[in-house]
GROMACS .gro file of C-alpha atoms in nm:
model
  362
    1UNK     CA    1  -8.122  -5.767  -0.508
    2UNK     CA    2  -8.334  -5.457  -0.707
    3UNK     CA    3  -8.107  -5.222  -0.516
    4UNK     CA    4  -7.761  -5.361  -0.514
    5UNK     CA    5  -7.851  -5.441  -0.931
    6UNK     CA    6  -7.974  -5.075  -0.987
    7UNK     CA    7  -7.653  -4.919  -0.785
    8UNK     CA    8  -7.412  -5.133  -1.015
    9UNK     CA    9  -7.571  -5.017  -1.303
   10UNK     CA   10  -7.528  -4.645  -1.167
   11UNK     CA   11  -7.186  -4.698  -1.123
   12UNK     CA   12  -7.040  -4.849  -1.466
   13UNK     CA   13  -7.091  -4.495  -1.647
   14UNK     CA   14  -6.803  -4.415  -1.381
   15UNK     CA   15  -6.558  -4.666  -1.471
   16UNK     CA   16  -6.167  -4.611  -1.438
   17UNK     CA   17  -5.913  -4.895  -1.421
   18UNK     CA   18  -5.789  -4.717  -1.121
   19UNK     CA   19  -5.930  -4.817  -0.743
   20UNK     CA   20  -6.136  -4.458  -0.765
   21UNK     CA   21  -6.431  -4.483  -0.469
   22UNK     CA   22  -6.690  -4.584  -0.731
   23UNK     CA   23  -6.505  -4.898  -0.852
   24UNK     CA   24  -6.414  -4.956  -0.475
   25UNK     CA   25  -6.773  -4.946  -0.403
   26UNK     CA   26  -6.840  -5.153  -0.743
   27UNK     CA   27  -6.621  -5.466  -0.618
   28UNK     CA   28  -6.764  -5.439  -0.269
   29UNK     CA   29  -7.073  -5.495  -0.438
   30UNK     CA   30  -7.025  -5.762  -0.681
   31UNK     CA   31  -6.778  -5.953  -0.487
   32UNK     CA   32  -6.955  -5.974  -0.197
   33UNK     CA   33  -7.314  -5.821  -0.146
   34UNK     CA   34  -7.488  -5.953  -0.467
   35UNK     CA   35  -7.242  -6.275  -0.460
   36UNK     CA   36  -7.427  -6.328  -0.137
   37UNK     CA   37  -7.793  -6.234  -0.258
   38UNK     CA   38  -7.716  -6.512  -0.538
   39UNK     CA   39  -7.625  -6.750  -0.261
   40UNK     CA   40  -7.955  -6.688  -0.108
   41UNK     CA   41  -8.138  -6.775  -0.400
   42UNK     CA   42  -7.949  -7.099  -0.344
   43UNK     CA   43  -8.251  -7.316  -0.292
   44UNK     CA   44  -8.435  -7.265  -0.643
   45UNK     CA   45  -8.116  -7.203  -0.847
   46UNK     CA   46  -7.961  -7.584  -0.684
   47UNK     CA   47  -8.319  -7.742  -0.784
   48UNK     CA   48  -8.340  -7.585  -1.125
   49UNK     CA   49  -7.961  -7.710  -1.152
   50UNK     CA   50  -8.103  -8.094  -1.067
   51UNK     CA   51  -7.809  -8.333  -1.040
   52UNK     CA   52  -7.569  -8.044  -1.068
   53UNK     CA   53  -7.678  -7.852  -0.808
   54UNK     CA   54  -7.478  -8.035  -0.526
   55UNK     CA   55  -7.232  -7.800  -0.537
   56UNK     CA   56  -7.394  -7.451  -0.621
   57UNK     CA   57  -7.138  -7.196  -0.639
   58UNK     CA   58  -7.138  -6.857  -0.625
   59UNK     CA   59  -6.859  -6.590  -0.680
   60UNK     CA   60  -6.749  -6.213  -0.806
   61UNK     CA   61  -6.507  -6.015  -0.963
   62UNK     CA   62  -6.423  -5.694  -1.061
   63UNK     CA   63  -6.081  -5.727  -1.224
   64UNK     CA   64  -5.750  -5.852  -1.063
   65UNK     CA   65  -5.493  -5.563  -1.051
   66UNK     CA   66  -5.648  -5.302  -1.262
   67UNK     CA   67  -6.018  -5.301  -1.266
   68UNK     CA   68  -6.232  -5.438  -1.536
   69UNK     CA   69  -6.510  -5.253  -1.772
   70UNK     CA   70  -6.692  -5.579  -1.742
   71UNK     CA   71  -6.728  -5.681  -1.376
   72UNK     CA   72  -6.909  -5.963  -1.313
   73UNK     CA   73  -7.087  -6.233  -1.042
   74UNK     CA   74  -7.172  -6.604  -1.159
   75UNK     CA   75  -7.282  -6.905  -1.067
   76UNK     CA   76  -7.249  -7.299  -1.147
   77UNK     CA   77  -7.129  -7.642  -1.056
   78UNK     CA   78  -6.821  -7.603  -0.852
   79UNK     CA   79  -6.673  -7.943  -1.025
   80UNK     CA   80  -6.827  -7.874  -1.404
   81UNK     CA   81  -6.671  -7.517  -1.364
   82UNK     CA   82  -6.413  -7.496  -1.070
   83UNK     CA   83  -6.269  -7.198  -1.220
   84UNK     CA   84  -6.361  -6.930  -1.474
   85UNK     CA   85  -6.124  -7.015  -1.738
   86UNK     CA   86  -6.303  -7.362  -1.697
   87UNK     CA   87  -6.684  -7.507  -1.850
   88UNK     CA   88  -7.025  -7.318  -1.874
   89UNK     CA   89  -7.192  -7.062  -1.612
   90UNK     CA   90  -7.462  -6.805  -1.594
   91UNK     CA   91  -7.287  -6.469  -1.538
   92UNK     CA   92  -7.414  -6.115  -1.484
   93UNK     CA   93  -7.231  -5.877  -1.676
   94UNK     CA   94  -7.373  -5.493  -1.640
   95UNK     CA   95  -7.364  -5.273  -1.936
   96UNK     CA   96  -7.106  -5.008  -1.968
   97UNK     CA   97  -7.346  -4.731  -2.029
   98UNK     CA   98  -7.545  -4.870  -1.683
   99UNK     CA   99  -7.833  -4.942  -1.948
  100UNK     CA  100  -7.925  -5.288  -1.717
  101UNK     CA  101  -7.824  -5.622  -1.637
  102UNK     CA  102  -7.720  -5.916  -1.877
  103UNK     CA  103  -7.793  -6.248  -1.757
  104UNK     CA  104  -7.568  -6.468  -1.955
  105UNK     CA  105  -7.512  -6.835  -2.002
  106UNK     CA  106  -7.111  -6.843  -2.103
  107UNK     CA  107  -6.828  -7.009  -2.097
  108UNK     CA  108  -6.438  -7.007  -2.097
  109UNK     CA  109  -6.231  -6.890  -2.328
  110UNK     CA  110  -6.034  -7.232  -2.316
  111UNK     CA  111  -6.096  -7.576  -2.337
  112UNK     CA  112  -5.936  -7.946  -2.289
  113UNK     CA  113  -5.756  -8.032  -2.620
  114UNK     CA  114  -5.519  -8.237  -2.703
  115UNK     CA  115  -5.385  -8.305  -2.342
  116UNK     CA  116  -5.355  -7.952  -2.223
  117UNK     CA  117  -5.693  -7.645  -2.181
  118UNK     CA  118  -5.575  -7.436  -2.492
  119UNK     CA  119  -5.727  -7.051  -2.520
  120UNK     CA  120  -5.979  -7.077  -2.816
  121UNK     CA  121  -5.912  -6.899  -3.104
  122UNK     CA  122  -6.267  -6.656  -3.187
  123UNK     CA  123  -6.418  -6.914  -3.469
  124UNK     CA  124  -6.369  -7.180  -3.234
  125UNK     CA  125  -6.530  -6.969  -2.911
  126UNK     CA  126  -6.831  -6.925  -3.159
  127UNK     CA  127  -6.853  -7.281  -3.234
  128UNK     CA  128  -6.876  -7.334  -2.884
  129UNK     CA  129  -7.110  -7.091  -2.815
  130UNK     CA  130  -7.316  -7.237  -3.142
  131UNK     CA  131  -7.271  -7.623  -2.995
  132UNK     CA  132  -7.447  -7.457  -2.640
  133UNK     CA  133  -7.714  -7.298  -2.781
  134UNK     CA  134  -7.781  -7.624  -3.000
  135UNK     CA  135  -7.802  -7.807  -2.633
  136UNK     CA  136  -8.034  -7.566  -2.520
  137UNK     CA  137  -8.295  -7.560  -2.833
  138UNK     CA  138  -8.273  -7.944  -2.845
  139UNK     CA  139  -8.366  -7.943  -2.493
  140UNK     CA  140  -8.616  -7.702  -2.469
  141UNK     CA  141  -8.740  -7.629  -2.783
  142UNK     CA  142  -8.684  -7.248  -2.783
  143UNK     CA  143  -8.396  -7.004  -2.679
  144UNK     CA  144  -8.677  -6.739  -2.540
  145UNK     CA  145  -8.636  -6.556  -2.367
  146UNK     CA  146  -8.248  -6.565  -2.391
  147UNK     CA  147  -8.225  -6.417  -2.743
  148UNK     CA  148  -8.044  -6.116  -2.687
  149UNK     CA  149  -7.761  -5.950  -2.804
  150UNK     CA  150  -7.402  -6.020  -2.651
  151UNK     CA  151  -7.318  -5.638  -2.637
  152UNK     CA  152  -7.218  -5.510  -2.313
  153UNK     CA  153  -7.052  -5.199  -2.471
  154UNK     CA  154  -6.717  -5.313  -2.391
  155UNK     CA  155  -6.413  -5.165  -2.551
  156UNK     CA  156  -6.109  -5.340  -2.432
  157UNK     CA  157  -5.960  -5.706  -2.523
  158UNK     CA  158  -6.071  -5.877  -2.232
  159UNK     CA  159  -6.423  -5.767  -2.162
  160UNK     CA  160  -6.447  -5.827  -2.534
  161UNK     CA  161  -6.425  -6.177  -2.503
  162UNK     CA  162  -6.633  -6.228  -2.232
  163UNK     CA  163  -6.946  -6.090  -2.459
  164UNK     CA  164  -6.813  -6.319  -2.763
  165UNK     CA  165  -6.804  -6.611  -2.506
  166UNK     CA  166  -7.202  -6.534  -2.346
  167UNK     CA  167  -7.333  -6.821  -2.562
  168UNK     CA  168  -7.745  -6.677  -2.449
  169UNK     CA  169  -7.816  -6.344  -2.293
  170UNK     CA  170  -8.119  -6.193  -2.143
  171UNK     CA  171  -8.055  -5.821  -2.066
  172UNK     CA  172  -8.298  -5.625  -1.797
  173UNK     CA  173  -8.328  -5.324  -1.851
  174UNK     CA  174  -8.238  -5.103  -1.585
  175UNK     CA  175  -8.582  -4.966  -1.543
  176UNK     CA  176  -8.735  -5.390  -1.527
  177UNK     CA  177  -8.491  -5.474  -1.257
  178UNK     CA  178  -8.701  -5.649  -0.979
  179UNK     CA  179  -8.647  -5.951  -0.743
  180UNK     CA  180  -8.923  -6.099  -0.892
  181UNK     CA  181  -8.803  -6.058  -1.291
  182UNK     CA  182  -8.444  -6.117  -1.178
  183UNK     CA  183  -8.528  -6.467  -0.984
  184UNK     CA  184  -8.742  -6.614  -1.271
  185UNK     CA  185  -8.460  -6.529  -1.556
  186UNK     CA  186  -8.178  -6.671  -1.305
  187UNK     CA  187  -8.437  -6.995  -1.232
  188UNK     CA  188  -8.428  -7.019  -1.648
  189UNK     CA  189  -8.060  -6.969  -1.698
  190UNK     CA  190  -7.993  -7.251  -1.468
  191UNK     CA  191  -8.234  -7.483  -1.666
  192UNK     CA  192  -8.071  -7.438  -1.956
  193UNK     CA  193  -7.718  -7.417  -1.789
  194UNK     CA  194  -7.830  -7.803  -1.641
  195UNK     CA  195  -7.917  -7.904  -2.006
  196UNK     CA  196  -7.556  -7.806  -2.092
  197UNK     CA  197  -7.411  -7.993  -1.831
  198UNK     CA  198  -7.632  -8.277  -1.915
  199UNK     CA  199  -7.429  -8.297  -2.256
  200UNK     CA  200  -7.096  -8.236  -2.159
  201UNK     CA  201  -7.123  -8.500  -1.865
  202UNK     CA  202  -7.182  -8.784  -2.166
  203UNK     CA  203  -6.922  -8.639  -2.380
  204UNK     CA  204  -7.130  -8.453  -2.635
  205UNK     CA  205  -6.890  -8.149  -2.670
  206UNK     CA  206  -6.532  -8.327  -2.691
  207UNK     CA  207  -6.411  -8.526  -2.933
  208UNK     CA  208  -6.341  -8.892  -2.884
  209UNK     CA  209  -5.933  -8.886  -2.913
  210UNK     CA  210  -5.976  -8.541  -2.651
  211UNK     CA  211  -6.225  -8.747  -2.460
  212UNK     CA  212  -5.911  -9.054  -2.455
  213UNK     CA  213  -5.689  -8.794  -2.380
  214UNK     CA  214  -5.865  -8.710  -2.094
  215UNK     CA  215  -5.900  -9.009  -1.922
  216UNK     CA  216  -5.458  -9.025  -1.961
  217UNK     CA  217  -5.461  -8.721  -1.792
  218UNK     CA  218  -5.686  -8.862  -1.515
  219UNK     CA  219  -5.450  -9.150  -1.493
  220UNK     CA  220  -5.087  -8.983  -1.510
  221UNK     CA  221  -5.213  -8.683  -1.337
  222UNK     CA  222  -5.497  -8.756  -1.111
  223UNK     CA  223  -5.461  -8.399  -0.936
  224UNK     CA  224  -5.418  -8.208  -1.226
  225UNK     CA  225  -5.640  -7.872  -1.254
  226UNK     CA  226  -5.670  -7.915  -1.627
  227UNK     CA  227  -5.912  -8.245  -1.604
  228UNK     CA  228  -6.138  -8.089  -1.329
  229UNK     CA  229  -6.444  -7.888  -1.519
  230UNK     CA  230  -6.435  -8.057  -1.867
  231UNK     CA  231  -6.767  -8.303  -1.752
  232UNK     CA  232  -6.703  -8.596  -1.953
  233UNK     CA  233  -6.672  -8.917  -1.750
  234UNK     CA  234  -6.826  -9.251  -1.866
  235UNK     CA  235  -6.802  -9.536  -1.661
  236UNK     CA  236  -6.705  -9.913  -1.798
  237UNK     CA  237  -7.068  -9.981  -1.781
  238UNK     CA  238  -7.148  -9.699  -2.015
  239UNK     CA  239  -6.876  -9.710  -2.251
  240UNK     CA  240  -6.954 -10.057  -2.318
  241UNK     CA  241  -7.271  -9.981  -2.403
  242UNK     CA  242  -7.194  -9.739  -2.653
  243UNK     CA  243  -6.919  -9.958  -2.775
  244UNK     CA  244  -7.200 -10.195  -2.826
  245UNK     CA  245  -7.424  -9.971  -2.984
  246UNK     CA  246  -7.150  -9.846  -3.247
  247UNK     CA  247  -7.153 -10.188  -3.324
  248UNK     CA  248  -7.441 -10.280  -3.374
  249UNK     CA  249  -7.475  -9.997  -3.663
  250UNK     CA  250  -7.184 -10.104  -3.794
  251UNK     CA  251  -7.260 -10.451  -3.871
  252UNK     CA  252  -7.614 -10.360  -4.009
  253UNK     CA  253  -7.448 -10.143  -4.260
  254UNK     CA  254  -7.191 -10.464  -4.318
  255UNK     CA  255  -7.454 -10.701  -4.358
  256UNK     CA  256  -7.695 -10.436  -4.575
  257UNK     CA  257  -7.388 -10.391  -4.793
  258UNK     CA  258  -7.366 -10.696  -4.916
  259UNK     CA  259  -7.033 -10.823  -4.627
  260UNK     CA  260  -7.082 -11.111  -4.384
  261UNK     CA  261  -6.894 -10.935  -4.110
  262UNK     CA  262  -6.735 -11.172  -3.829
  263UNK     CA  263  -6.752 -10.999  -3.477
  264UNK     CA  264  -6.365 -10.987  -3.375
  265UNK     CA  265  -6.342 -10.706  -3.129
  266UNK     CA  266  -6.218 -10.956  -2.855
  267UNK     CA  267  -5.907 -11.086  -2.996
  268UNK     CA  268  -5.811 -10.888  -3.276
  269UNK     CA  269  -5.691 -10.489  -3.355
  270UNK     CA  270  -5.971 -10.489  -3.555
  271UNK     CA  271  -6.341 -10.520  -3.494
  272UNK     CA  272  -6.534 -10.692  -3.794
  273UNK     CA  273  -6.375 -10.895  -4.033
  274UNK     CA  274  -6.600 -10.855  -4.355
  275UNK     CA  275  -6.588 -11.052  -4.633
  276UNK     CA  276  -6.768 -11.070  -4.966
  277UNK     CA  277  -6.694 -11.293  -5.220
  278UNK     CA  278  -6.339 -11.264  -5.274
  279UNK     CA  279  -6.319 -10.909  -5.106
  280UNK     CA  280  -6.201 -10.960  -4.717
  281UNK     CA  281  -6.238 -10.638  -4.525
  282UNK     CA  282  -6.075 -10.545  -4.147
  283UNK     CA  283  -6.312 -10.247  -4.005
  284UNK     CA  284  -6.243 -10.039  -3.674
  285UNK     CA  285  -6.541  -9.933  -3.527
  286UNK     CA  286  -6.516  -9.586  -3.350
  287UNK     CA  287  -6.858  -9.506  -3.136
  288UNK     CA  288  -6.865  -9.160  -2.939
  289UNK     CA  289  -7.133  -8.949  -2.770
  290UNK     CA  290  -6.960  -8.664  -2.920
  291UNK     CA  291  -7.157  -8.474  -3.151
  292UNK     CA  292  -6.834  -8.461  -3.357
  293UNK     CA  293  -6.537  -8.689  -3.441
  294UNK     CA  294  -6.296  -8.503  -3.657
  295UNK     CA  295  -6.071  -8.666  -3.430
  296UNK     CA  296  -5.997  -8.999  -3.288
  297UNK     CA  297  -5.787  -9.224  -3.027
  298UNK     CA  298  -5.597  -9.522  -3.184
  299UNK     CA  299  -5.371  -9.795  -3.032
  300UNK     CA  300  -5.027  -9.866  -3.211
  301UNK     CA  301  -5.178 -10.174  -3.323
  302UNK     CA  302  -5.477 -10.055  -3.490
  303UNK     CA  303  -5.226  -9.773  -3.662
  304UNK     CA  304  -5.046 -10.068  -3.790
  305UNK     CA  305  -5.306 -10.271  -3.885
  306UNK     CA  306  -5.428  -9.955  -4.095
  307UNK     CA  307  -5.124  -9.948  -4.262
  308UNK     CA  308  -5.012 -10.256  -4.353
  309UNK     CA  309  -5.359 -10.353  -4.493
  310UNK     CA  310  -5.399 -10.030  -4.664
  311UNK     CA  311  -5.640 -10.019  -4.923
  312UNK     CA  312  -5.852 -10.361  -4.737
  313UNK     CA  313  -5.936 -10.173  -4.382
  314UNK     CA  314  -6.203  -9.973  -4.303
  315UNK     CA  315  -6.281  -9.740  -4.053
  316UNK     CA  316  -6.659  -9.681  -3.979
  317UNK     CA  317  -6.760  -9.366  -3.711
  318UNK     CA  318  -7.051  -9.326  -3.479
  319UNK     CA  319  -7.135  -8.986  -3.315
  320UNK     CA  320  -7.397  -8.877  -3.126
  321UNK     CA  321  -7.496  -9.207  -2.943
  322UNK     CA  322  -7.759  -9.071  -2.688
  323UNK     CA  323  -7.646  -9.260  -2.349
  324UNK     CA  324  -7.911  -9.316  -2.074
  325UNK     CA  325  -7.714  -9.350  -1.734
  326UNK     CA  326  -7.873  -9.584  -1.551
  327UNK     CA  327  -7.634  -9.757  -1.283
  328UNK     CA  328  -7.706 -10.070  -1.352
  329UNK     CA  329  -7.786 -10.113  -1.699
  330UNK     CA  330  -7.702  -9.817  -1.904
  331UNK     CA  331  -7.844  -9.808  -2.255
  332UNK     CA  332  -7.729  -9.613  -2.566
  333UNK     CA  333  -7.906  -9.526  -2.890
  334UNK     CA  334  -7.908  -9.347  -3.173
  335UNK     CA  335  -7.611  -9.260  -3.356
  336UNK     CA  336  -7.485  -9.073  -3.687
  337UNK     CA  337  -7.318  -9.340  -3.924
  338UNK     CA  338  -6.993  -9.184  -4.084
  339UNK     CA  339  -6.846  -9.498  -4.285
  340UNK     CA  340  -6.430  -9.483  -4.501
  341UNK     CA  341  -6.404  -9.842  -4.700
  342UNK     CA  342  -6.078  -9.844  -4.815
  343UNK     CA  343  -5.938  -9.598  -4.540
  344UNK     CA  344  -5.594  -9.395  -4.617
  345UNK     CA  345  -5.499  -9.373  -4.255
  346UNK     CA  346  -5.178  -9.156  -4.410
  347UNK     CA  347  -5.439  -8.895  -4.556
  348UNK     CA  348  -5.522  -8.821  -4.199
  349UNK     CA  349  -5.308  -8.658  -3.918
  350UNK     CA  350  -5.178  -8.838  -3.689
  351UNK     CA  351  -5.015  -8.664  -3.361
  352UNK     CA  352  -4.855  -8.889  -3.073
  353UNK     CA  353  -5.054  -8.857  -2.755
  354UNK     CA  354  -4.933  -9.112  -2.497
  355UNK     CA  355  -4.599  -9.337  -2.487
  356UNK     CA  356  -4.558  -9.680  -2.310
  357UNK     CA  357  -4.185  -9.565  -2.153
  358UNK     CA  358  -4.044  -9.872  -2.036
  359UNK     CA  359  -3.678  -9.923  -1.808
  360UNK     CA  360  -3.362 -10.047  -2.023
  361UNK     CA  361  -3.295 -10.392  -1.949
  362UNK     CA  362  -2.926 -10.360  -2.025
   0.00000   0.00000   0.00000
């Protein structure tokens, strides 16, 4: 791997959007001879990946048309990243200057939202990034050493974004380029890439209406592209258990609060029915694994219910429930208590995002 690293490096000084021999020799390398020294390194990069090393995958580019200053050769989870406008990786860029290598944990510019993968504006690619390296440090405890900075000396749009969307880098220099150094950074990358996955697989990066959203999609459009590589997918078991768990907080507050809240989840749009005194009180209880809510998924009838009780409903919102996924009993804790008494639905937004369309009976 030294070599074919070392030659890549020599060649990016010589870069020209045009198929000159150098860049010919430059794809040839990164699309297929160090693609295929990563794939060799299958065995410790699949372990360090643990449950989402099933499918390791493996694959290059160095532009499509014209040829890019920023050619690169990653790896992942086939399903949590199918493509690379889809999910997290670790991708080698190589400076422009042929400096050394930058070992990179990224991710797409896009990402599911509101039914459709939207391109992410730059605040919201840094967020991103941000939320990543938050996975990583709550994980590990440290960021070391992938602390460097996301400057690949690239000049144009493109290979611009791919530097604002390497959420960790590690650069070798080109002089410190060895199998040895080069194994032990990729082992690394893929811990921390696993971590990632670990937290989008229970939902920690999308919000719960986008999370909702998703599972539409999944219904109306089991084939589509678009709900492959996002990694949230709870089963009944699981959301249940957070359901629960949301709950239980809930009530606690009710019941510390001075309300004796009635459990009504089963039978009504509502889920507590609080009262206190005189004071009756409808609360929704919203539990996520998301490590934000700023939005939500409501049925017609709990919009209504919102509405036409204004001013007596309440809507109480748990994030960050920690889900262990055990088959067969799952078990969620912790949570973030976020509680509205006396809810204004109407100062909220509220955007349509699935319609029960039903045949004329005329």
């Amino acid at each position: 791997m030294r070599e074919t690293l070392q030659r890549i490096c020599e060649l990016q000084p010589f870069y020209s959007s045009k198929n000159t021999p150098e860049m010919q020799e430059r794809g040839r390398l990164v699309r297929h001879v160090l693609a295929e020294e990563i794939r060799e390194l299958g065995e410790p990069l699949s372990a360090a990946l643990g449950p989402f090393g099933n499918d390791f995958f493996v694959e290059g580019s160095d532009g499509i048309g014209r040829k890019t200053e920023l050619a690169w050769t990653r790896f992942c989870s086939e399903s949590m990243s199918p493509r690379p406008t889809d999910g997290f990786y670790v991708v080698l860029h190589f400076s422009t200057d042929g400096s050394g290598v930058n070992i990179a944990v990224g991710c797409s510019s896009s990402k599911f939202h509101n039914g459709y993968s939207v391109i992410l504006p730059a605040v919201e690619l840094d967020s991103r990034c941000a939320w990543a390296r938050s996975i990583v440090l709550e994980e590990r405890g440290s960021l070391e050493p992938f602390t460097d900075a996301s400057d690949f000396g690239a000049r144009a749009p493109l290979p611009k974004s791919f530097e604002r969307a390497s959420a960790l880098v590690k650069k070798v220099p080109y002089s410190a380029i060895e199998d040895a150094v080069m194994e032990r950074h990729l082992v690394e990358s893929a811990r921390m890439l696993r971590a990632i996955y670990a937290a989008q697989r229970i939902g920690r990066e999308l919000s719960p209406a986008d999370q909702a959203e998703l599972d539409i999609l999944n219904v109306t459009k089991p084939t589509s592209m678009i709900a492959r590589g996002q990694g949230f997918g709870l089963t009944a078991k699981e959301r249940k258990a957070v359901e629960l768990r949301a709950m239980a907080l809930a009530g606690q507050w009710l019941r510390d609060n001075g309300y004796n809240p009635k459990d009504t989840s089963a039978t009504k749009p509502y889920d507590f029915e609080a009262t206190s005194g005189d004071e009756k009180l409808y609360v929704e209880v919203k539990g996520t694994t998301s490590d934000v809510a700023d939005a939500i998924a409501m049925t017609h009838g709990e919009v209504n219910l919102h509405r036409n009780k204004k001013g007596q409903t309440a809507l109480m919102i748990v994030t960050g429930i920690r889900l262990q996924k055990e088959p067969s009993a799952p078990t969620a804790t912790g949570g973030t208590l976020e509680t509205h008494v006396g809810w204004d639905i109407d100062a909220w937004s509220l955007h349509p995002t699935a319609y029960r369309v039903e045949r004329s009976r005329d």
